[in-house]
Amino acid sequence: MNSRLMFLRNGKVITGLVILGFFTLLALFGPWLAPYDPNQVSDALLSPPSAAHWLGTDHTGRDILSQLVVGTRGVLVVGLVAGVSATVVGVLVGVTAGFVGGVGDESLSALSNMFLVIPQLPLIILIAAQLPSAGGLTVALVIGATGWAWGARVLRAQTLSLRKRDFVEAARANGERTWRLVLAEVMPNLTAVIASGFVGTVTFAVLSQVTLSFIGITPVSEWNWGTILFWAQNNLALQRGAWWWFVPAGACIALLGMALTLVNFGIDEIVNPRLRSTGLHARSLRRRGIRPRVGFTPVVREARP
Amino acid sequence: MRFLLRRVLFYALTAWAAITINFFIPRLLPGDPVTALMGRMQGRIDSQAEHSLRVLFGLDQDTSMGQQYVEYWGLLLRGDLGLSFTHFPTPVADIVNQSLPWTVGLVGVATIIAFVIGSLVGTFLGWRRGTWADGLLPVATFFQAVPYFWLGLITIAVLSVNLGWFPSSGSYDRGLVPEFTGEFIGSVIYYGFLPALTVVLSSVAGWVLGMRNMMVTVSSEDYVTVAHAKGLAERQVILGYAARNAVLPQVSSFALSLGFVVGGTLIMEMVFSYQGIGYALYQAVSTHDYPLMQGCFLVITLSVLVANMVADLAYALLDPRTRTEDR
């Protein structure tokens, strides 16, 4: 309970979660919140931000803010689906490899190392470009199918260090079955690692999907932030100086990515207390006149009020 | 030696896997995009080239999968990757050969610069943790979260369109003949500056954060305390004791991040119309040129594997533990 509270007290995590919440709301209610239909053409061609169009319009007079708002759902759904599918595969492969050991472990970790070394983006492009219809969900599944290896590797290492611990040995001596050892003894101790892997995969999935839309692999009629950049790039937004066309979409991607990274930092600080005591309290340490020095990990305990 | 042998074996296995994936993808996916294109090209493809395309894409329905696989390997070993549909009748191997050096140069230079700068900055940040230096972390996070191509768009908009300092596309002045002269090399550097800058900007953050976290972990180790207690100069402790050990995981994670950096660089080439393999891949995707796509993937993957092997070799040289391990 204590560590869970600490997770929520962390400033980075709060910032990250607030931003994520904002985008989730946009994804849920986007189509109703958008001021215009994102496909509706108008006479205001390529106009800079104004009261009528807060983020300006594109080359056919479509409202860019509406495209951004409506496109949020596409981005988040793909991130979520890809993150969940990659995490499921990663947990299956990683925990199995770490728990069974021997030949099974060798071959499973060789498999995940292979997927780590083969560059993912070209592989995703190769698969997505040959599919008859590469819609959002298809792309999400392709990303999930190729992006599980990192999580599997970390989980395997963690499982290896857990499976010889005393509490697992004790459970085994009690005659617990293997699946119960894994589910009840090992898995709960992997929660933080799984969560951080999930968040990392979602970040990667969002970046990949936006990139795929940008180079025009996903159907351009499906709105997401990459589609906006696709239209901007193909209609010379840069050369025409239409900054309102490509800056907001990129800023949204960066903001979402940052939010996810911040949440991951929070998880990392729970897993690695050294990062916590140095990162979290930097300001309070300085206020107390404690200068963190080499070789010492300062530990500060707040007195109970 | 044992370590290296294991690694070489692993890379051989991975190369085999990549080639096999490349073999199965067009066969397993639903739909047959190639047949239609082949039909359109029918009159213009001579029979031998058509045969090799059939083998590469599994359009050969008469033969068994196993036989197709053997034939496929035969073609690859002879360097035959089929004909490109877009740049008809240029063989894919030729296009790949022309564009690969550009990509290798761009990725190589940018990655080395990013690695060196990132590790140095990370060393500093890790040492000065808990001071104002921690304020740089959010900046690094931001650059890590930005997609490569968007940063490319922004640098083009600012440095090329608005300020006019650098060209926004291409890889050398078209008026020059590619040869080894000072003028041509200067032009290559001038044109390559922006793409390289964007790759460095977006990949440096990962190295900074990795190195910083490793420094934080390493600087609590006993040997660092001992070095301090001996009264060594701060600089010597940082570089000779802490950073030297902290950089090892950086080198071993080099291999894993390389694929990511390469992916980003490919997209960057698309943005800058830089004539590397990423641009070739982009053209292949937008014109449904499947032989070229397959060829690009294969060559990119094999190059990444070779680069990984070099990184492993460097790791073996740096870390004595890999040499004494007698497993």
XYZ file of C-alpha atoms in Angstrom:
632
model
C 0.000 0.000 0.000
C 2.797 2.309 0.988
C 4.605 1.971 -2.331
C 1.379 2.507 -4.236
C 0.805 5.775 -2.405
C 4.358 6.821 -3.106
C 3.749 6.149 -6.800
C 0.918 8.656 -6.786
C 2.796 11.226 -4.708
C 5.554 11.430 -7.279
C 5.315 14.727 -9.172
C 6.461 13.212 -12.459
C 3.830 10.500 -12.294
C 1.072 12.985 -11.493
C 2.048 15.209 -14.429
C 2.164 12.197 -16.731
C -1.184 10.844 -15.575
C -2.887 14.243 -15.913
C -1.708 14.579 -19.522
C -2.756 10.990 -20.251
C -6.170 11.662 -18.727
C -6.582 14.719 -20.930
C -5.837 12.743 -24.076
C -8.098 9.910 -22.943
C -10.988 12.350 -22.609
C -10.224 13.696 -26.088
C -10.179 10.158 -27.449
C -13.520 9.310 -25.825
C -15.424 12.481 -26.640
C -13.350 13.836 -29.552
C -15.979 13.542 -32.294
C -18.452 15.569 -30.180
C -15.901 18.117 -28.996
C -14.461 18.922 -32.413
C -15.791 22.253 -33.704
C -16.039 21.004 -37.307
C -16.192 17.777 -39.253
C -12.490 17.061 -39.990
C -13.323 16.235 -43.618
C -15.498 19.267 -44.257
C -13.895 21.535 -46.880
C -14.445 25.285 -46.702
C -13.448 28.482 -48.478
C -10.784 29.402 -45.933
C -7.862 27.767 -47.736
C -4.622 27.409 -45.787
C -5.565 30.164 -43.359
C -3.501 30.845 -40.218
C -5.056 30.415 -36.756
C -8.053 32.673 -36.204
C -11.130 32.870 -33.987
C -13.099 30.674 -36.388
C -10.316 28.112 -36.815
C -8.157 28.023 -33.701
C -5.369 26.092 -35.376
C -5.974 27.296 -38.910
C -6.992 25.242 -41.944
C -5.273 23.048 -44.498
C -5.055 23.333 -48.298
C -8.727 22.459 -48.803
C -9.975 24.556 -45.910
C -10.425 21.688 -43.437
C -10.178 22.620 -39.766
C -6.888 21.343 -38.294
C -7.984 21.465 -34.657
C -10.879 19.148 -35.505
C -8.528 16.744 -37.291
C -6.294 16.746 -34.237
C -9.147 16.162 -31.784
C -10.825 13.468 -33.857
C -7.477 11.830 -34.597
C -6.648 11.346 -30.913
C -8.810 8.227 -30.714
C -6.941 6.511 -33.533
C -3.614 7.140 -31.842
C -4.663 5.974 -28.386
C -6.535 2.879 -29.568
C -3.547 1.685 -31.569
C -1.201 2.417 -28.659
C -3.411 0.494 -26.259
C -4.050 -2.524 -28.494
C -0.403 -2.810 -29.500
C 0.729 -2.327 -25.888
C -1.624 -4.982 -24.530
C -0.840 -7.555 -27.217
C 2.919 -7.027 -26.977
C 2.787 -7.219 -23.184
C 0.807 -10.471 -23.233
C 3.299 -12.096 -25.605
C 6.231 -10.622 -23.667
C 4.946 -11.982 -20.342
C 4.263 -15.416 -21.817
C 7.680 -15.708 -23.418
C 9.711 -13.930 -20.735
C 8.246 -15.566 -17.642
C 8.218 -18.996 -19.256
C 11.847 -18.639 -20.308
C 12.914 -17.446 -16.878
C 10.955 -20.102 -15.030
C 11.607 -23.270 -17.013
C 15.321 -22.673 -17.629
C 17.451 -25.085 -19.634
C 16.879 -25.645 -23.343
C 13.487 -23.934 -23.277
C 15.066 -20.824 -21.826
C 17.937 -20.859 -24.307
C 15.656 -21.070 -27.322
C 13.080 -18.582 -26.066
C 15.690 -15.974 -25.213
C 17.440 -16.533 -28.527
C 14.076 -15.884 -30.167
C 13.493 -12.641 -28.294
C 17.070 -11.490 -28.907
C 16.501 -12.035 -32.604
C 13.418 -9.868 -32.559
C 15.389 -7.225 -30.670
C 18.181 -7.126 -33.202
C 16.064 -7.151 -36.377
C 15.144 -3.482 -36.942
C 11.460 -3.239 -36.145
C 10.332 -0.275 -38.191
C 11.422 -1.685 -41.571
C 9.840 -5.011 -40.604
C 6.574 -3.292 -39.677
C 6.655 -1.291 -42.913
C 7.325 -4.470 -44.894
C 4.386 -6.324 -43.347
C 1.952 -3.386 -43.289
C 2.677 -2.416 -46.895
C 1.863 -5.908 -48.163
C -1.394 -6.273 -46.289
C -4.447 -5.625 -48.448
C -5.877 -3.169 -45.927
C -3.618 -1.733 -43.238
C -6.186 -0.089 -40.968
C -5.492 1.058 -37.423
C -6.167 -2.285 -35.720
C -4.110 -4.266 -38.216
C -1.175 -1.930 -37.700
C -1.602 -2.239 -33.932
C -1.456 -6.028 -34.127
C 1.596 -5.934 -36.397
C 3.357 -3.601 -33.954
C 2.354 -5.883 -31.082
C 3.606 -8.962 -32.906
C 7.032 -7.425 -33.518
C 7.480 -5.310 -30.380
C 7.213 -7.800 -27.507
C 10.876 -8.758 -27.280
C 12.156 -5.985 -25.028
C 9.579 -6.740 -22.330
C 10.273 -10.461 -22.609
C 13.992 -9.917 -22.064
C 13.556 -7.786 -18.957
C 10.922 -10.126 -17.538
C 13.105 -13.155 -18.091
C 15.971 -11.576 -16.168
C 13.661 -10.623 -13.317
C 12.014 -14.064 -13.220
C 15.422 -15.750 -13.131
C 16.354 -13.791 -10.032
C 13.002 -14.524 -8.400
C 12.593 -18.224 -8.977
C 15.361 -19.303 -6.594
C 14.257 -16.995 -3.785
C 13.285 -18.572 -0.497
C 9.587 -17.808 -0.700
C 9.309 -19.522 -4.053
C 11.323 -22.483 -2.795
C 9.086 -22.675 0.251
C 5.968 -22.702 -1.905
C 7.524 -25.385 -4.085
C 8.426 -27.459 -1.033
C 4.803 -27.169 0.033
C 3.916 -28.995 -3.140
C 2.379 -26.075 -5.024
C 1.880 -26.685 -8.701
C 4.046 -24.862 -11.216
C 1.285 -22.684 -12.646
C 0.398 -21.582 -9.112
C 4.036 -20.816 -8.341
C 4.150 -18.620 -11.413
C 0.806 -16.902 -10.949
C 0.727 -16.440 -7.185
C 4.392 -16.185 -6.191
C 6.366 -14.823 -9.137
C 3.907 -12.679 -11.073
C 2.940 -10.277 -8.277
C 6.623 -9.383 -7.921
C 6.831 -8.577 -11.597
C 3.995 -6.031 -11.625
C 6.245 -2.976 -11.799
C 8.401 -4.460 -14.553
C 5.362 -5.483 -16.579
C 3.823 -2.030 -16.147
C 6.974 -0.278 -17.248
C 7.293 -2.584 -20.258
C 3.686 -1.889 -21.165
C 4.157 1.881 -20.989
C 7.330 1.622 -23.060
C 5.592 -0.437 -25.723
C 2.694 2.001 -25.909
C 5.181 4.831 -26.512
C 6.869 2.852 -29.239
C 3.538 1.865 -30.795
C 2.319 5.467 -30.918
C 5.547 6.606 -32.582
C 5.473 3.733 -35.085
C 1.851 4.219 -36.016
C 2.272 7.955 -36.517
C 5.335 7.261 -38.632
C 3.458 4.704 -40.751
C 0.617 7.162 -41.325
C 3.130 9.869 -42.153
C 4.694 7.833 -44.941
C 1.231 6.907 -46.172
C 0.928 3.207 -45.380
C -2.282 3.407 -43.371
C -5.389 4.662 -45.209
C -5.282 8.472 -45.329
C -9.018 8.673 -44.653
C -8.499 7.413 -41.077
C -7.624 10.461 -39.016
C -4.718 10.339 -36.620
C -1.879 12.731 -35.910
C 0.346 11.088 -38.503
C -2.295 11.551 -41.208
C -2.285 15.300 -40.574
C 1.491 15.340 -41.010
C 1.119 13.218 -44.154
C -1.157 15.851 -45.732
C 1.103 18.652 -44.543
C 4.209 17.027 -46.015
C 2.539 16.211 -49.339
C 1.141 19.711 -49.790
C 4.383 21.542 -49.078
C 3.261 22.996 -45.760
C 6.917 23.615 -44.904
C 7.712 25.548 -48.030
C 4.501 27.552 -47.724
C 5.363 28.456 -44.132
C 2.162 26.872 -42.796
C 3.566 26.100 -39.354
C 0.110 25.673 -37.815
C -0.327 22.627 -40.000
C 2.572 20.509 -38.733
C 3.603 21.960 -35.372
C 0.483 21.081 -33.279
C 0.330 17.431 -34.378
C 3.998 16.898 -33.579
C 3.628 18.700 -30.267
C 0.741 16.392 -29.350
C 2.842 13.311 -30.149
C 5.706 14.703 -28.077
C 3.379 15.562 -25.201
C 1.832 12.084 -25.176
C 5.260 10.475 -25.408
C 6.548 12.632 -22.567
C 3.560 11.773 -20.385
C 4.217 8.065 -20.910
C 7.933 8.498 -20.219
C 7.211 10.411 -17.011
C 4.958 7.598 -15.781
C 7.747 5.172 -16.611
C 10.257 7.243 -14.641
C 7.947 6.984 -11.654
C 7.815 3.200 -12.024
C 11.612 3.042 -12.433
C 12.100 4.996 -9.248
C 10.004 2.459 -7.373
C 11.984 -0.431 -8.797
C 15.377 1.224 -8.249
C 15.462 3.063 -4.899
C 18.781 4.697 -5.749
C 17.133 6.665 -8.532
C 14.315 7.546 -6.178
C 16.375 9.004 -3.388
C 18.459 11.022 -5.804
C 15.850 12.069 -8.294
C 12.747 12.587 -6.275
C 14.012 14.753 -3.471
C 16.608 16.818 -5.305
C 15.033 20.053 -4.240
C 14.265 19.047 -0.671
C 17.812 17.767 -0.238
C 19.185 21.105 -1.312
C 16.843 22.890 1.045
C 18.206 20.840 3.879
C 21.732 21.584 2.778
C 22.493 17.945 1.996
C 24.778 17.669 -0.970
C 24.596 14.223 -2.516
C 28.134 13.001 -2.881
C 29.773 10.193 -4.664
C 29.651 6.908 -2.868
C 26.704 7.763 -0.696
C 23.044 7.375 -1.361
C 21.368 9.969 0.806
C 18.321 8.635 2.590
C 15.888 11.168 3.909
C 12.922 10.113 5.943
C 10.183 12.632 6.485
C 9.058 12.812 10.124
C 5.433 11.949 10.751
C 3.440 15.094 11.567
C 36.943 -16.320 -27.558
C 34.007 -18.370 -26.375
C 31.947 -15.193 -25.991
C 32.706 -14.085 -29.536
C 31.986 -17.501 -30.944
C 28.582 -17.560 -29.271
C 27.795 -14.117 -30.622
C 28.829 -14.958 -34.169
C 26.660 -18.054 -33.995
C 23.751 -15.971 -32.752
C 24.098 -13.442 -35.557
C 24.302 -16.183 -38.155
C 21.079 -17.600 -36.729
C 19.437 -14.161 -36.760
C 20.488 -13.537 -40.342
C 18.968 -16.863 -41.278
C 15.769 -15.911 -39.428
C 15.550 -12.534 -41.163
C 16.012 -14.094 -44.572
C 13.412 -16.716 -43.752
C 10.959 -14.049 -42.547
C 11.564 -12.250 -45.817
C 10.775 -15.488 -47.629
C 7.552 -16.191 -45.765
C 5.964 -12.722 -45.501
C 4.752 -12.473 -49.110
C 3.632 -16.120 -48.975
C 1.705 -15.980 -45.728
C -0.048 -12.653 -46.056
C -3.521 -12.679 -47.570
C -3.963 -11.186 -51.006
C -1.481 -11.307 -53.834
C -0.371 -7.792 -54.708
C 2.499 -8.975 -56.871
C 0.538 -10.984 -59.406
C -1.423 -7.923 -60.518
C 1.759 -5.919 -60.975
C 3.404 -8.806 -62.753
C 0.432 -8.956 -65.092
C 0.842 -5.309 -65.941
C 4.557 -5.788 -66.520
C 4.145 -9.029 -68.465
C 5.377 -7.912 -71.824
C 8.392 -6.113 -70.473
C 9.967 -8.699 -68.194
C 12.247 -11.206 -69.847
C 11.717 -14.817 -68.912
C 14.723 -15.268 -66.638
C 13.925 -12.134 -64.581
C 10.318 -13.226 -64.396
C 11.390 -16.582 -63.063
C 13.466 -15.022 -60.315
C 10.563 -12.733 -59.317
C 8.290 -15.763 -59.214
C 10.717 -17.539 -56.936
C 11.195 -14.489 -54.687
C 7.470 -13.966 -54.220
C 6.192 -17.516 -54.270
C 4.076 -17.104 -57.375
C 5.452 -20.414 -58.501
C 2.547 -22.638 -57.600
C 3.852 -25.831 -59.203
C 6.784 -26.348 -56.856
C 6.643 -27.272 -53.199
C 7.444 -24.788 -50.423
C 10.698 -26.579 -49.637
C 11.886 -26.408 -53.219
C 10.923 -22.734 -53.422
C 12.970 -22.081 -50.302
C 16.042 -23.739 -51.800
C 15.670 -21.772 -55.030
C 15.171 -18.574 -53.058
C 18.464 -19.116 -51.249
C 20.148 -19.835 -54.546
C 19.020 -16.485 -55.922
C 20.119 -14.616 -52.797
C 23.559 -16.212 -52.811
C 23.985 -15.075 -56.395
C 22.974 -11.544 -55.287
C 19.768 -11.615 -57.311
C 17.034 -9.659 -55.521
C 14.728 -9.400 -58.510
C 13.864 -6.411 -60.674
C 12.468 -3.167 -59.362
C 9.020 -2.344 -60.743
C 9.391 1.408 -60.411
C 12.884 1.763 -61.793
C 12.239 -0.848 -64.442
C 14.416 -2.757 -65.549
C 17.060 -1.916 -62.936
C 17.842 -4.863 -60.643
C 16.987 -4.237 -56.983
C 20.539 -5.160 -56.040
C 21.881 -2.192 -58.041
C 19.542 0.329 -56.391
C 20.407 -1.056 -52.976
C 24.119 -0.930 -53.783
C 23.902 2.708 -54.768
C 21.934 3.855 -51.749
C 23.497 1.784 -48.992
C 26.745 3.801 -48.637
C 24.749 6.997 -48.077
C 22.744 5.481 -45.264
C 25.735 3.795 -43.664
C 27.620 7.092 -43.722
C 24.730 9.072 -42.288
C 23.823 6.590 -39.546
C 27.450 5.872 -38.714
C 28.569 9.456 -38.294
C 25.390 10.587 -36.526
C 25.363 7.619 -34.149
C 28.987 8.019 -33.150
C 28.523 11.740 -32.496
C 25.330 11.113 -30.532
C 26.965 8.335 -28.506
C 30.008 10.403 -27.563
C 28.094 13.585 -26.726
C 25.319 11.688 -24.961
C 27.698 9.683 -22.798
C 29.698 12.767 -21.826
C 26.596 14.781 -20.943
C 25.161 11.776 -19.110
C 28.371 11.400 -17.114
C 28.141 15.017 -16.069
C 24.447 14.824 -15.186
C 24.916 11.640 -13.201
C 27.785 13.175 -11.261
C 25.945 16.370 -10.526
C 22.669 14.663 -9.650
C 20.484 16.562 -7.267
C 21.668 19.956 -8.539
C 20.476 22.276 -11.275
C 21.767 19.741 -13.784
C 18.679 17.621 -13.127
C 16.734 20.390 -14.861
C 18.123 19.093 -18.154
C 16.319 15.781 -17.712
C 12.881 17.003 -18.874
C 14.552 18.446 -21.982
C 16.132 15.086 -22.710
C 12.780 13.379 -22.119
C 11.126 15.716 -24.579
C 13.633 14.947 -27.313
C 13.241 11.254 -26.660
C 9.473 11.459 -27.058
C 9.480 13.453 -30.293
C 9.249 11.378 -33.460
C 12.363 11.695 -35.626
C 10.569 12.874 -38.725
C 8.786 15.696 -36.932
C 12.064 17.057 -35.633
C 13.260 16.831 -39.233
C 10.265 18.863 -40.405
C 10.942 21.505 -37.760
C 14.648 21.825 -38.592
C 13.781 22.140 -42.282
C 11.195 24.809 -41.506
C 13.579 26.818 -39.314
C 17.080 26.326 -40.686
C 16.294 25.764 -44.320
C 13.043 27.478 -45.323
C 13.162 30.463 -42.971
C 16.877 31.076 -42.523
C 18.030 29.508 -45.751
C 21.259 28.208 -44.206
C 21.016 24.639 -45.433
C 19.377 22.881 -48.382
C 16.161 21.103 -47.455
C 16.585 18.036 -49.631
C 19.056 15.973 -51.582
C 22.441 14.646 -50.581
C 24.849 16.690 -52.714
C 24.849 19.541 -55.193
C 23.370 18.143 -58.417
C 25.725 20.281 -60.460
C 28.708 18.285 -59.217
C 29.971 14.966 -60.485
C 30.403 12.383 -57.714
C 34.156 11.971 -57.332
C 36.782 12.261 -54.641
C 37.422 15.991 -54.729
C 37.367 18.515 -51.923
C 34.443 20.321 -53.503
C 32.272 17.232 -53.764
C 33.046 16.031 -50.247
C 32.307 19.506 -48.939
C 28.978 19.458 -50.698
C 28.151 16.049 -49.204
C 28.926 17.345 -45.723
C 26.926 20.521 -46.329
C 23.885 18.624 -47.564
C 24.224 15.949 -44.917
C 24.486 18.365 -42.026
C 20.758 18.824 -41.383
C 19.793 15.133 -41.571
C 22.726 14.244 -39.329
C 21.852 17.026 -36.901
C 18.275 15.782 -36.561
C 19.370 12.181 -36.039
C 21.835 13.329 -33.380
C 19.246 15.548 -31.681
C 16.670 12.819 -31.436
C 18.958 9.944 -30.487
C 21.272 11.748 -28.064
C 18.624 11.871 -25.328
C 18.550 8.102 -24.977
C 22.314 7.973 -24.396
C 22.141 10.868 -21.918
C 19.421 9.237 -19.820
C 21.018 5.785 -19.943
C 24.436 7.086 -18.952
C 23.026 9.287 -16.216
C 21.131 6.431 -14.595
C 24.165 4.163 -14.849
C 26.381 6.839 -13.274
C 23.935 7.198 -10.387
C 24.088 3.447 -9.815
C 27.838 3.105 -10.273
C 28.822 6.061 -8.110
C 27.473 4.269 -5.040
C 29.861 1.356 -5.607
C 32.665 0.685 -3.186
C 35.470 1.164 -5.682
C 34.336 4.725 -6.309
C 34.306 5.444 -2.585
C 37.782 3.937 -2.300
C 39.048 6.067 -5.164
C 37.678 9.086 -3.373
C 39.186 8.053 -0.075
C 42.571 7.712 -1.738
C 42.328 11.418 -2.410
C 42.289 11.175 -6.185
C 41.229 14.250 -8.083
C 37.505 14.491 -8.783
C 38.121 14.364 -12.529
C 40.105 11.195 -12.264
C 37.436 9.520 -10.144
C 34.732 10.501 -12.597
C 36.430 9.479 -15.795
C 38.794 6.763 -14.638
C 36.576 4.940 -12.167
C 32.879 5.781 -12.432
C 32.367 6.593 -16.118
C 34.591 3.743 -17.271
C 32.319 1.239 -15.636
C 29.100 3.063 -16.367
C 29.807 3.101 -20.080
C 29.799 -0.698 -20.383
C 26.005 -1.108 -20.351
C 25.880 1.755 -22.838
C 28.018 -0.203 -25.260
C 25.973 -3.353 -24.803
C 22.729 -1.429 -25.270
C 24.248 0.085 -28.385
C 23.308 -3.044 -30.252
C 19.695 -2.871 -29.161
C 19.187 0.810 -29.858
C 20.840 0.611 -33.250
C 17.771 -0.906 -34.863
C 15.719 1.951 -33.476
C 18.162 4.597 -34.694
C 18.298 2.991 -38.118
C 14.507 2.999 -38.294
C 14.499 6.683 -37.404
C 17.191 7.494 -39.942
C 15.229 5.764 -42.674
C 12.284 8.050 -41.962
C 14.638 11.015 -41.839
C 15.878 10.187 -45.330
C 12.272 10.182 -46.499
C 11.772 13.670 -45.066
C 14.993 15.048 -46.519
C 14.795 13.113 -49.820
C 18.280 11.901 -48.927
C 19.227 9.272 -51.458
C 19.863 6.494 -48.959
C 18.126 3.203 -48.519
C 15.297 4.740 -46.475
C 14.360 6.916 -49.421
C 14.455 3.877 -51.678
C 12.152 2.101 -49.237
C 9.832 5.111 -49.210
C 9.623 5.140 -52.981
C 9.034 1.403 -52.956
C 6.180 1.774 -50.461
C 4.471 4.612 -52.287
C 4.658 2.869 -55.672
C 3.962 -0.670 -54.365
C 7.329 -1.841 -55.596
C 7.450 -5.126 -53.665
C 10.791 -6.515 -54.885
C 12.505 -3.275 -53.883
C 10.770 -3.308 -50.484
C 11.905 -6.859 -49.748
C 15.422 -6.077 -50.900
C 15.643 -2.955 -48.739
C 14.456 -4.833 -45.647
C 16.945 -7.611 -46.189
C 19.897 -5.298 -46.685
C 18.951 -3.032 -43.767
C 18.664 -6.032 -41.462
C 21.939 -7.576 -42.561
C 23.757 -4.240 -42.145
C 22.364 -3.854 -38.646
C 23.580 -7.341 -37.817
C 27.085 -6.526 -39.025
C 27.093 -3.304 -36.985
C 25.974 -5.276 -33.947
C 28.828 -7.685 -34.397
C 31.262 -4.770 -34.431
C 29.675 -3.413 -31.236
C 30.064 -6.838 -29.605
C 33.693 -6.941 -30.609
C 34.212 -3.527 -28.999
C 32.468 -4.770 -25.879
C 34.727 -7.790 -25.700
C 37.744 -5.505 -25.935
C 36.429 -3.146 -23.242
C 35.164 -5.664 -20.714
C 37.778 -8.188 -19.598
C 35.095 -10.340 -17.988
C 33.935 -11.517 -21.401
C 37.438 -12.750 -22.154
C 38.033 -14.734 -18.975
C 34.608 -16.322 -18.902
C 35.087 -20.047 -19.268
C 31.554 -21.143 -19.668
